[in-house]
PDB file of C-alpha atoms in Angstrom:
ATOM      1  CA  MET A   1       2.317 -21.641  44.405  1.00 82.00           C
ATOM      2  CA  PRO A   2       1.539 -17.935  44.945  1.00 88.00           C
ATOM      3  CA  GLN A   3      -0.879 -17.030  47.712  1.00 94.00           C
ATOM      4  CA  TRP A   4      -2.713 -14.030  46.280  1.00 95.00           C
ATOM      5  CA  ILE A   5      -4.090 -11.333  48.577  1.00 95.00           C
ATOM      6  CA  ALA A   6      -6.291  -8.479  47.382  1.00 95.00           C
ATOM      7  CA  LEU A   7      -4.722  -5.091  48.069  1.00 95.00           C
ATOM      8  CA  SER A   8      -6.615  -2.542  50.109  1.00 93.00           C
ATOM      9  CA  LYS A   9      -5.522   1.048  50.679  1.00 90.00           C
ATOM     10  CA  THR A  10      -6.895   0.903  54.213  1.00 91.00           C
ATOM     11  CA  GLU A  11      -5.339  -2.417  55.190  1.00 94.00           C
ATOM     12  CA  HIS A  12      -2.076  -2.006  53.246  1.00 94.00           C
ATOM     13  CA  ALA A  13      -1.577   1.768  53.328  1.00 91.00           C
ATOM     14  CA  ASP A  14       1.707   1.445  55.209  1.00 91.00           C
ATOM     15  CA  SER A  15       2.839  -1.822  53.644  1.00 94.00           C
ATOM     16  CA  ASP A  16       5.675  -2.350  51.186  1.00 96.00           C
ATOM     17  CA  TYR A  17       6.305  -5.036  48.609  1.00 97.00           C
ATOM     18  CA  LEU A  18       9.367  -6.873  47.398  1.00 96.00           C
ATOM     19  CA  PRO A  19       9.742  -6.362  43.614  1.00 95.00           C
ATOM     20  CA  ARG A  20      10.298  -9.386  41.435  1.00 94.00           C
ATOM     21  CA  ASP A  21      13.966 -10.317  41.178  1.00 92.00           C
ATOM     22  CA  GLY A  22      14.212 -12.444  38.062  1.00 94.00           C
ATOM     23  CA  TYR A  23      11.817 -15.248  37.183  1.00 96.00           C
ATOM     24  CA  ALA A  24      12.679 -18.007  39.641  1.00 95.00           C
ATOM     25  CA  PHE A  25       8.972 -18.252  40.492  1.00 95.00           C
ATOM     26  CA  ALA A  26       8.453 -19.826  37.036  1.00 96.00           C
ATOM     27  CA  VAL A  27      11.092 -22.543  37.448  1.00 94.00           C
ATOM     28  CA  ASN A  28       8.546 -25.375  37.167  1.00 93.00           C
ATOM     29  CA  GLN A  29       6.314 -23.684  34.623  1.00 94.00           C
ATOM     30  CA  ALA A  30       5.989 -25.830  31.494  1.00 93.00           C
ATOM     31  CA  VAL A  31       4.000 -23.319  29.436  1.00 96.00           C
ATOM     32  CA  ALA A  32       3.171 -19.627  29.488  1.00 97.00           C
ATOM     33  CA  HIS A  33      -0.230 -18.309  28.445  1.00 97.00           C
ATOM     34  CA  VAL A  34       0.145 -15.917  25.526  1.00 98.00           C
ATOM     35  CA  LEU A  35      -1.793 -13.056  23.965  1.00 98.00           C
ATOM     36  CA  VAL A  36      -2.611 -12.191  20.374  1.00 97.00           C
ATOM     37  CA  ALA A  37      -1.031  -8.774  20.925  1.00 97.00           C
ATOM     38  CA  GLU A  38       2.422 -10.231  21.580  1.00 97.00           C
ATOM     39  CA  LEU A  39       2.546 -12.773  18.748  1.00 97.00           C
ATOM     40  CA  PRO A  40       5.121 -10.835  16.666  1.00 95.00           C
ATOM     41  CA  LYS A  41       7.545 -10.805  19.611  1.00 95.00           C
ATOM     42  CA  LEU A  42       6.939 -14.436  20.510  1.00 96.00           C
ATOM     43  CA  LEU A  43       7.441 -15.947  17.067  1.00 94.00           C
ATOM     44  CA  PRO A  44      11.255 -15.696  16.851  1.00 92.00           C
ATOM     45  CA  HIS A  45      11.767 -17.463  20.179  1.00 93.00           C
ATOM     46  CA  TYR A  46       8.931 -19.828  21.108  1.00 96.00           C
ATOM     47  CA  ALA A  47       6.996 -22.783  19.778  1.00 95.00           C
ATOM     48  CA  LEU A  48       3.303 -22.117  20.314  1.00 97.00           C
ATOM     49  CA  GLY A  49       0.469 -24.551  20.827  1.00 97.00           C
ATOM     50  CA  PHE A  50      -2.875 -24.870  22.550  1.00 98.00           C
ATOM     51  CA  MET A  51      -3.989 -26.573  25.740  1.00 96.00           C
ATOM     52  CA  GLN A  52      -7.507 -27.509  26.700  1.00 95.00           C
ATOM     53  CA  GLN A  53      -9.217 -25.121  29.097  1.00 91.00           C
ATOM     54  CA  GLY A  54     -12.712 -26.131  30.038  1.00 89.00           C
ATOM     55  CA  GLU A  55     -14.596 -26.739  26.811  1.00 89.00           C
ATOM     56  CA  GLY A  56     -12.216 -24.567  24.814  1.00 92.00           C
ATOM     57  CA  TYR A  57      -8.516 -23.944  24.347  1.00 97.00           C
ATOM     58  CA  GLN A  58      -5.802 -21.586  25.572  1.00 97.00           C
ATOM     59  CA  PRO A  59      -2.799 -20.592  23.421  1.00 98.00           C
ATOM     60  CA  VAL A  60       0.515 -21.174  25.146  1.00 98.00           C
ATOM     61  CA  ALA A  61       4.258 -20.883  24.580  1.00 97.00           C
ATOM     62  CA  LEU A  62       6.142 -24.108  25.275  1.00 96.00           C
ATOM     63  CA  LEU A  63       8.831 -23.722  27.947  1.00 95.00           C
ATOM     64  CA  SER A  64       9.641 -27.300  28.904  1.00 90.00           C
ATOM     65  CA  LEU A  65      10.309 -30.763  27.525  1.00 83.00           C
ATOM     66  CA  ASP A  66       9.431 -32.756  30.627  1.00 81.00           C
ATOM     67  CA  GLY A  67       6.581 -30.614  31.952  1.00 80.00           C
ATOM     68  CA  GLN A  68       8.586 -29.741  35.057  1.00 84.00           C
ATOM     69  CA  ASN A  69      11.690 -27.736  34.194  1.00 88.00           C
ATOM     70  CA  ASN A  70      11.492 -24.348  32.499  1.00 94.00           C
ATOM     71  CA  LEU A  71      14.226 -24.404  29.854  1.00 93.00           C
ATOM     72  CA  TYR A  72      14.068 -20.640  29.356  1.00 94.00           C
ATOM     73  CA  LEU A  73      15.193 -20.013  32.916  1.00 93.00           C
ATOM     74  CA  ASN A  74      18.754 -19.913  34.190  1.00 91.00           C
ATOM     75  CA  SER A  75      19.495 -21.266  37.652  1.00 88.00           C
ATOM     76  CA  ASP A  76      19.935 -17.724  39.004  1.00 90.00           C
ATOM     77  CA  GLY A  77      16.501 -16.635  37.796  1.00 92.00           C
ATOM     78  CA  ARG A  78      17.626 -14.866  34.633  1.00 92.00           C
ATOM     79  CA  TRP A  79      15.471 -15.414  31.562  1.00 94.00           C
ATOM     80  CA  LEU A  80      17.329 -17.011  28.664  1.00 91.00           C
ATOM     81  CA  GLY A  81      15.832 -15.028  25.820  1.00 87.00           C
ATOM     82  CA  ASN A  82      15.171 -11.456  24.797  1.00 87.00           C
ATOM     83  CA  TYR A  83      11.397 -11.561  25.143  1.00 94.00           C
ATOM     84  CA  VAL A  84       9.562 -12.672  28.273  1.00 96.00           C
ATOM     85  CA  PRO A  85       5.885 -13.611  27.788  1.00 97.00           C
ATOM     86  CA  ALA A  86       3.566 -10.943  29.146  1.00 97.00           C
ATOM     87  CA  SER A  87       1.819 -13.395  31.473  1.00 97.00           C
ATOM     88  CA  LEU A  88       5.006 -13.575  33.563  1.00 97.00           C
ATOM     89  CA  ARG A  89       5.990  -9.924  33.682  1.00 96.00           C
ATOM     90  CA  GLY A  90       3.319  -8.622  36.042  1.00 97.00           C
ATOM     91  CA  TYR A  91       4.484 -10.797  38.928  1.00 97.00           C
ATOM     92  CA  PRO A  92       4.341 -10.402  41.949  1.00 97.00           C
ATOM     93  CA  PHE A  93       1.029  -8.764  41.038  1.00 98.00           C
ATOM     94  CA  THR A  94      -2.001 -10.141  39.242  1.00 97.00           C
ATOM     95  CA  LEU A  95      -5.624  -9.247  38.569  1.00 96.00           C
ATOM     96  CA  ALA A  96      -8.207 -11.574  40.070  1.00 92.00           C
ATOM     97  CA  ASN A  97     -12.005 -11.724  39.937  1.00 88.00           C
ATOM     98  CA  THR A  98     -13.904 -10.764  43.063  1.00 82.00           C
ATOM     99  CA  GLU A  99     -17.197 -12.303  44.176  1.00 79.00           C
ATOM    100  CA  ASP A 100     -19.134  -9.360  42.703  1.00 82.00           C
ATOM    101  CA  GLY A 101     -17.515  -9.770  39.283  1.00 80.00           C
ATOM    102  CA  GLN A 102     -15.015  -6.941  39.634  1.00 86.00           C
ATOM    103  CA  LYS A 103     -11.253  -7.082  39.153  1.00 91.00           C
ATOM    104  CA  ALA A 104      -8.970  -6.727  42.159  1.00 95.00           C
ATOM    105  CA  LEU A 105      -5.250  -6.037  42.162  1.00 97.00           C
ATOM    106  CA  CYS A 106      -3.587  -8.826  44.117  1.00 97.00           C
ATOM    107  CA  LEU A 107      -0.080  -9.414  45.427  1.00 97.00           C
ATOM    108  CA  ASP A 108       1.690 -12.673  46.162  1.00 97.00           C
ATOM    109  CA  GLN A 109       1.721 -12.749  49.965  1.00 96.00           C
ATOM    110  CA  ALA A 110       5.378 -13.802  49.962  1.00 95.00           C
ATOM    111  CA  HIS A 111       6.225 -10.346  48.548  1.00 96.00           C
ATOM    112  CA  LEU A 112       4.308  -8.356  51.193  1.00 96.00           C
ATOM    113  CA  THR A 113       6.550  -6.658  53.738  1.00 93.00           C
ATOM    114  CA  SER A 114       6.349  -3.846  56.228  1.00 86.00           C
ATOM    115  CA  ASP A 115       9.711  -2.139  56.081  1.00 79.00           C
ATOM    116  CA  GLN A 116      12.173  -3.455  53.497  1.00 84.00           C
ATOM    117  CA  GLY A 117      10.588  -3.088  50.080  1.00 92.00           C
ATOM    118  CA  GLU A 118       8.936  -0.436  47.942  1.00 95.00           C
ATOM    119  CA  PRO A 119       5.693   1.322  48.912  1.00 95.00           C
ATOM    120  CA  LEU A 120       2.381   0.017  47.669  1.00 96.00           C
ATOM    121  CA  PHE A 121       0.620   3.342  48.244  1.00 96.00           C
ATOM    122  CA  ASP A 122       1.746   6.959  48.399  1.00 94.00           C
ATOM    123  CA  ALA A 123       1.054   9.482  51.151  1.00 91.00           C
ATOM    124  CA  GLU A 124      -2.306  10.402  49.579  1.00 93.00           C
ATOM    125  CA  GLY A 125      -3.503   6.810  49.600  1.00 92.00           C
ATOM    126  CA  ASN A 126      -3.069   6.269  45.875  1.00 95.00           C
ATOM    127  CA  LEU A 127      -1.121   3.432  44.322  1.00 96.00           C
ATOM    128  CA  SER A 128       2.566   4.261  44.049  1.00 96.00           C
ATOM    129  CA  LYS A 129       3.785   5.083  40.534  1.00 96.00           C
ATOM    130  CA  LYS A 130       5.425   1.690  39.988  1.00 96.00           C
ATOM    131  CA  VAL A 131       2.394  -0.234  41.221  1.00 97.00           C
ATOM    132  CA  ALA A 132       0.041   1.945  39.154  1.00 97.00           C
ATOM    133  CA  LYS A 133       2.144   1.240  36.063  1.00 97.00           C
ATOM    134  CA  THR A 134       1.952  -2.488  36.755  1.00 97.00           C
ATOM    135  CA  LEU A 135      -1.809  -2.244  37.233  1.00 97.00           C
ATOM    136  CA  ASP A 136      -2.158  -0.511  33.867  1.00 97.00           C
ATOM    137  CA  PHE A 137      -0.094  -3.261  32.234  1.00 97.00           C
ATOM    138  CA  LEU A 138      -2.219  -5.985  33.834  1.00 97.00           C
ATOM    139  CA  GLN A 139      -5.407  -4.251  32.711  1.00 96.00           C
ATOM    140  CA  GLN A 140      -4.133  -4.072  29.136  1.00 96.00           C
ATOM    141  CA  CYS A 141      -3.231  -7.763  29.277  1.00 97.00           C
ATOM    142  CA  ASP A 142      -6.655  -8.620  30.673  1.00 96.00           C
ATOM    143  CA  LYS A 143      -8.353  -6.704  27.874  1.00 96.00           C
ATOM    144  CA  ASN A 144      -6.302  -8.485  25.219  1.00 97.00           C
ATOM    145  CA  ARG A 145      -6.824 -11.808  26.973  1.00 96.00           C
ATOM    146  CA  GLN A 146     -10.504 -11.456  26.111  1.00 95.00           C
ATOM    147  CA  VAL A 147      -9.591 -10.813  22.469  1.00 96.00           C
ATOM    148  CA  THR A 148      -7.304 -13.852  22.552  1.00 98.00           C
ATOM    149  CA  ALA A 149      -9.996 -16.066  24.064  1.00 97.00           C
ATOM    150  CA  ALA A 150     -12.509 -14.959  21.431  1.00 97.00           C
ATOM    151  CA  SER A 151      -9.985 -15.619  18.654  1.00 98.00           C
ATOM    152  CA  THR A 152      -9.209 -19.078  19.996  1.00 98.00           C
ATOM    153  CA  GLN A 153     -12.911 -19.887  20.327  1.00 97.00           C
ATOM    154  CA  LYS A 154     -13.486 -19.007  16.676  1.00 97.00           C
ATOM    155  CA  LEU A 155     -10.709 -21.374  15.632  1.00 98.00           C
ATOM    156  CA  HIS A 156     -12.286 -24.065  17.782  1.00 97.00           C
ATOM    157  CA  GLU A 157     -15.721 -23.466  16.279  1.00 96.00           C
ATOM    158  CA  ALA A 158     -14.229 -23.619  12.785  1.00 97.00           C
ATOM    159  CA  GLY A 159     -12.911 -27.097  13.588  1.00 97.00           C
ATOM    160  CA  VAL A 160      -9.262 -26.354  12.822  1.00 97.00           C
ATOM    161  CA  ILE A 161      -7.705 -27.246  16.203  1.00 98.00           C
ATOM    162  CA  GLU A 162      -6.533 -30.845  16.540  1.00 97.00           C
ATOM    163  CA  PRO A 163      -4.447 -32.955  18.966  1.00 95.00           C
ATOM    164  CA  TRP A 164      -0.704 -32.533  18.471  1.00 94.00           C
ATOM    165  CA  PRO A 165       1.168 -35.847  18.786  1.00 89.00           C
ATOM    166  CA  LEU A 166       4.495 -34.152  19.429  1.00 84.00           C
ATOM    167  CA  THR A 167       7.710 -36.163  19.628  1.00 81.00           C
ATOM    168  CA  LEU A 168      11.031 -34.397  20.185  1.00 74.00           C
ATOM    169  CA  GLU A 169      14.533 -35.710  19.724  1.00 67.00           C
ATOM    170  CA  ARG A 170      16.745 -35.313  22.816  1.00 63.00           C
ATOM    171  CA  GLY A 171      20.158 -36.141  21.451  1.00 62.00           C
ATOM    172  CA  GLU A 172      22.404 -39.142  21.093  1.00 65.00           C
ATOM    173  CA  GLY A 173      21.776 -41.940  23.554  1.00 68.00           C
ATOM    174  CA  GLN A 174      18.388 -40.589  24.690  1.00 70.00           C
ATOM    175  CA  GLU A 175      14.955 -41.810  23.753  1.00 75.00           C
ATOM    176  CA  PRO A 176      12.741 -39.346  21.857  1.00 74.00           C
ATOM    177  CA  LEU A 177      10.356 -37.544  24.177  1.00 75.00           C
ATOM    178  CA  LYS A 178       6.602 -37.674  23.638  1.00 80.00           C
ATOM    179  CA  VAL A 179       4.806 -34.521  24.764  1.00 80.00           C
ATOM    180  CA  ASN A 180       1.142 -35.042  25.660  1.00 83.00           C
ATOM    181  CA  GLY A 181      -1.777 -32.678  26.086  1.00 89.00           C
ATOM    182  CA  LEU A 182      -0.943 -30.251  23.295  1.00 93.00           C
ATOM    183  CA  TYR A 183      -3.049 -29.132  20.351  1.00 97.00           C
ATOM    184  CA  ARG A 184      -2.208 -27.368  17.101  1.00 97.00           C
ATOM    185  CA  VAL A 185      -3.853 -25.850  14.042  1.00 98.00           C
ATOM    186  CA  ASN A 186      -4.661 -28.319  11.280  1.00 98.00           C
ATOM    187  CA  GLU A 187      -3.288 -26.435   8.280  1.00 97.00           C
ATOM    188  CA  LYS A 188      -5.154 -28.595   5.774  1.00 97.00           C
ATOM    189  CA  ALA A 189      -8.456 -28.013   7.550  1.00 97.00           C
ATOM    190  CA  LEU A 190      -7.733 -24.283   7.727  1.00 97.00           C
ATOM    191  CA  ASN A 191      -7.048 -24.047   3.992  1.00 95.00           C
ATOM    192  CA  SER A 192     -10.118 -26.149   3.189  1.00 96.00           C
ATOM    193  CA  LEU A 193     -12.603 -23.782   4.832  1.00 96.00           C
ATOM    194  CA  ASP A 194     -15.208 -22.290   2.548  1.00 96.00           C
ATOM    195  CA  ALA A 195     -15.201 -18.555   1.941  1.00 95.00           C
ATOM    196  CA  GLU A 196     -17.844 -17.793   4.565  1.00 95.00           C
ATOM    197  CA  ALA A 197     -16.120 -19.781   7.319  1.00 94.00           C
ATOM    198  CA  TYR A 198     -12.715 -18.389   6.331  1.00 94.00           C
ATOM    199  CA  ALA A 199     -14.052 -14.829   6.568  1.00 95.00           C
ATOM    200  CA  THR A 200     -15.086 -15.343  10.199  1.00 95.00           C
ATOM    201  CA  LEU A 201     -11.421 -15.898  11.080  1.00 97.00           C
ATOM    202  CA  ARG A 202     -10.098 -12.581   9.785  1.00 95.00           C
ATOM    203  CA  GLY A 203      -8.051 -10.571  12.252  1.00 95.00           C
ATOM    204  CA  GLY A 204      -7.070 -12.141  15.548  1.00 96.00           C
ATOM    205  CA  PRO A 205      -8.141 -15.742  14.823  1.00 97.00           C
ATOM    206  CA  MET A 206      -6.191 -15.936  11.560  1.00 97.00           C
ATOM    207  CA  ALA A 207      -3.157 -14.226  13.103  1.00 97.00           C
ATOM    208  CA  LEU A 208      -3.202 -16.759  15.923  1.00 98.00           C
ATOM    209  CA  ALA A 209      -3.597 -19.702  13.542  1.00 98.00           C
ATOM    210  CA  HIS A 210      -0.715 -18.645  11.317  1.00 97.00           C
ATOM    211  CA  ALA A 211       1.476 -17.777  14.306  1.00 98.00           C
ATOM    212  CA  GLN A 212       1.017 -21.243  15.750  1.00 98.00           C
ATOM    213  CA  LEU A 213       1.849 -22.879  12.421  1.00 97.00           C
ATOM    214  CA  PHE A 214       4.909 -20.712  11.794  1.00 96.00           C
ATOM    215  CA  SER A 215       6.167 -21.142  15.355  1.00 96.00           C
ATOM    216  CA  MET A 216       6.605 -24.886  15.013  1.00 93.00           C
ATOM    217  CA  SER A 217       9.953 -24.156  13.386  1.00 91.00           C
ATOM    218  CA  GLN A 218      11.102 -23.100  16.858  1.00 91.00           C
ATOM    219  CA  LEU A 219      10.672 -26.565  18.360  1.00 88.00           C
ATOM    220  CA  SER A 220      14.410 -27.147  18.005  1.00 85.00           C
ATOM    221  CA  GLN A 221      14.893 -24.358  20.586  1.00 84.00           C
ATOM    222  CA  LEU A 222      13.616 -26.680  23.303  1.00 85.00           C
ATOM    223  CA  SER A 223      16.091 -29.420  22.449  1.00 82.00           C
ATOM    224  CA  GLU A 224      18.958 -26.932  22.200  1.00 85.00           C
ATOM    225  CA  ARG A 225      18.037 -25.402  25.530  1.00 87.00           C
ATOM    226  CA  ALA A 226      17.911 -28.837  27.146  1.00 83.00           C
ATOM    227  CA  LYS A 227      21.447 -29.467  25.873  1.00 82.00           C
ATOM    228  CA  PHE A 228      22.555 -26.076  27.230  1.00 84.00           C
ATOM    229  CA  HIS A 229      21.221 -26.843  30.696  1.00 84.00           C
ATOM    230  CA  ALA A 230      22.766 -30.318  30.682  1.00 80.00           C
ATOM    231  CA  GLN A 231      26.131 -28.853  29.703  1.00 79.00           C
ATOM    232  CA  HIS A 232      26.093 -26.092  32.282  1.00 76.00           C
ATOM    233  CA  ALA A 233      24.931 -28.349  35.093  1.00 70.00           C
ATOM    234  CA  THR A 234      28.615 -29.223  35.456  1.00 62.00           C
ATOM    235  CA  GLN A 235      30.196 -26.131  33.912  1.00 60.00           C
ATOM    236  CA  GLU A 236      30.267 -22.475  34.780  1.00 61.00           C
ATOM    237  CA  VAL A 237      27.460 -20.495  33.152  1.00 59.00           C
ATOM    238  CA  PRO A 238      28.707 -17.758  30.772  1.00 59.00           C
ATOM    239  CA  GLU A 239      28.945 -14.438  32.570  1.00 51.00           C
ATOM    240  CA  ASN A 240      27.447 -12.679  29.560  1.00 49.00           C
ATOM    241  CA  LEU A 241      24.175 -14.475  28.853  1.00 49.00           C
ATOM    242  CA  ASP A 242      23.357 -11.947  26.127  1.00 47.00           C
ATOM    243  CA  SER A 243      25.319 -14.199  23.799  1.00 53.00           C
ATOM    244  CA  VAL A 244      23.207 -17.245  24.656  1.00 59.00           C
ATOM    245  CA  PHE A 245      19.831 -17.729  22.949  1.00 61.00           C
ATOM    246  CA  ASP A 246      19.691 -14.029  22.023  1.00 55.00           C
ATOM    247  CA  GLY A 247      19.802 -13.333  25.745  1.00 48.00           C
ATOM    248  CA  GLY A 248      18.407 -10.262  27.350  1.00 49.00           C
ATOM    249  CA  ASP A 249      15.379  -9.298  29.400  1.00 50.00           C
ATOM    250  CA  ASP A 250      12.497  -7.428  27.831  1.00 55.00           C
ATOM    251  CA  ASP A 251      11.161  -6.310  31.172  1.00 53.00           C
ATOM    252  CA  GLU A 252       9.184  -3.288  30.024  1.00 65.00           C
ATOM    253  CA  LEU A 253       5.539  -3.329  31.058  1.00 65.00           C
ATOM    254  CA  THR A 254       4.381  -2.640  27.529  1.00 67.00           C
ATOM    255  CA  LEU A 255       2.618  -4.493  24.737  1.00 64.00           C
ATOM    256  CA  ASP A 256       1.858  -3.744  21.116  1.00 53.00           C
ATOM    257  CA  PHE A 257      -1.921  -3.726  20.980  1.00 44.00           C
ATOM    258  CA  ASP A 258      -2.235  -2.757  17.310  1.00 39.00           C
ATOM    259  CA  SER A 259      -2.721  -6.407  16.376  1.00 31.00           C
TER     260      SER A 259
END
């Protein structure tokens, strides 16, 4: 687990950091939190659902069948897909709440170094260009995370989120796998809302509801990815992963916030 430390231009003025090299840090990540702003890019590649968070819910992209092994990750840390969820792309940085309610830019301590990485701050004491760009990306994500949370809460209040008794086939000779702890949109309940309740879901909530429903067609991706990993556990991985699962790495620190 990351050990986050808040960055300070006095304490870390002469420190460097080791940039992220792939996504090996997410090897045991079963889900990725997602944002309303990235739904159009997520839909072709991920099955989406909800998980309970406190008294509400959090939308997530499913990455695993067994809750332990990220099926979108190659053994060398490359991401098997051409869109990486935004919640993973800021690493090794994150924004965290301080005791006074402010946001602090934090770095995973394992990536802090004194002489073999890239600078955290420039000669004038400002964040280096790369770190400043990452901070801007994280701030945009944080802003849209609030929109996403509000959208999810409206779906919850409308009573259209229900438990998802998900069972996935794993291939010949293997028992079907039951996935627990997931929730989905009840399409019948959504379509049965009266006009007033339906109107409260316009915009982000309705986009999120429809995205989750449409994304369920991507559930087969998880089974196919499990087969891929099983096959390549004993075989050489293709040198060109661009041909596997629409491979590629959308590593730009950008999001479409028009949604």
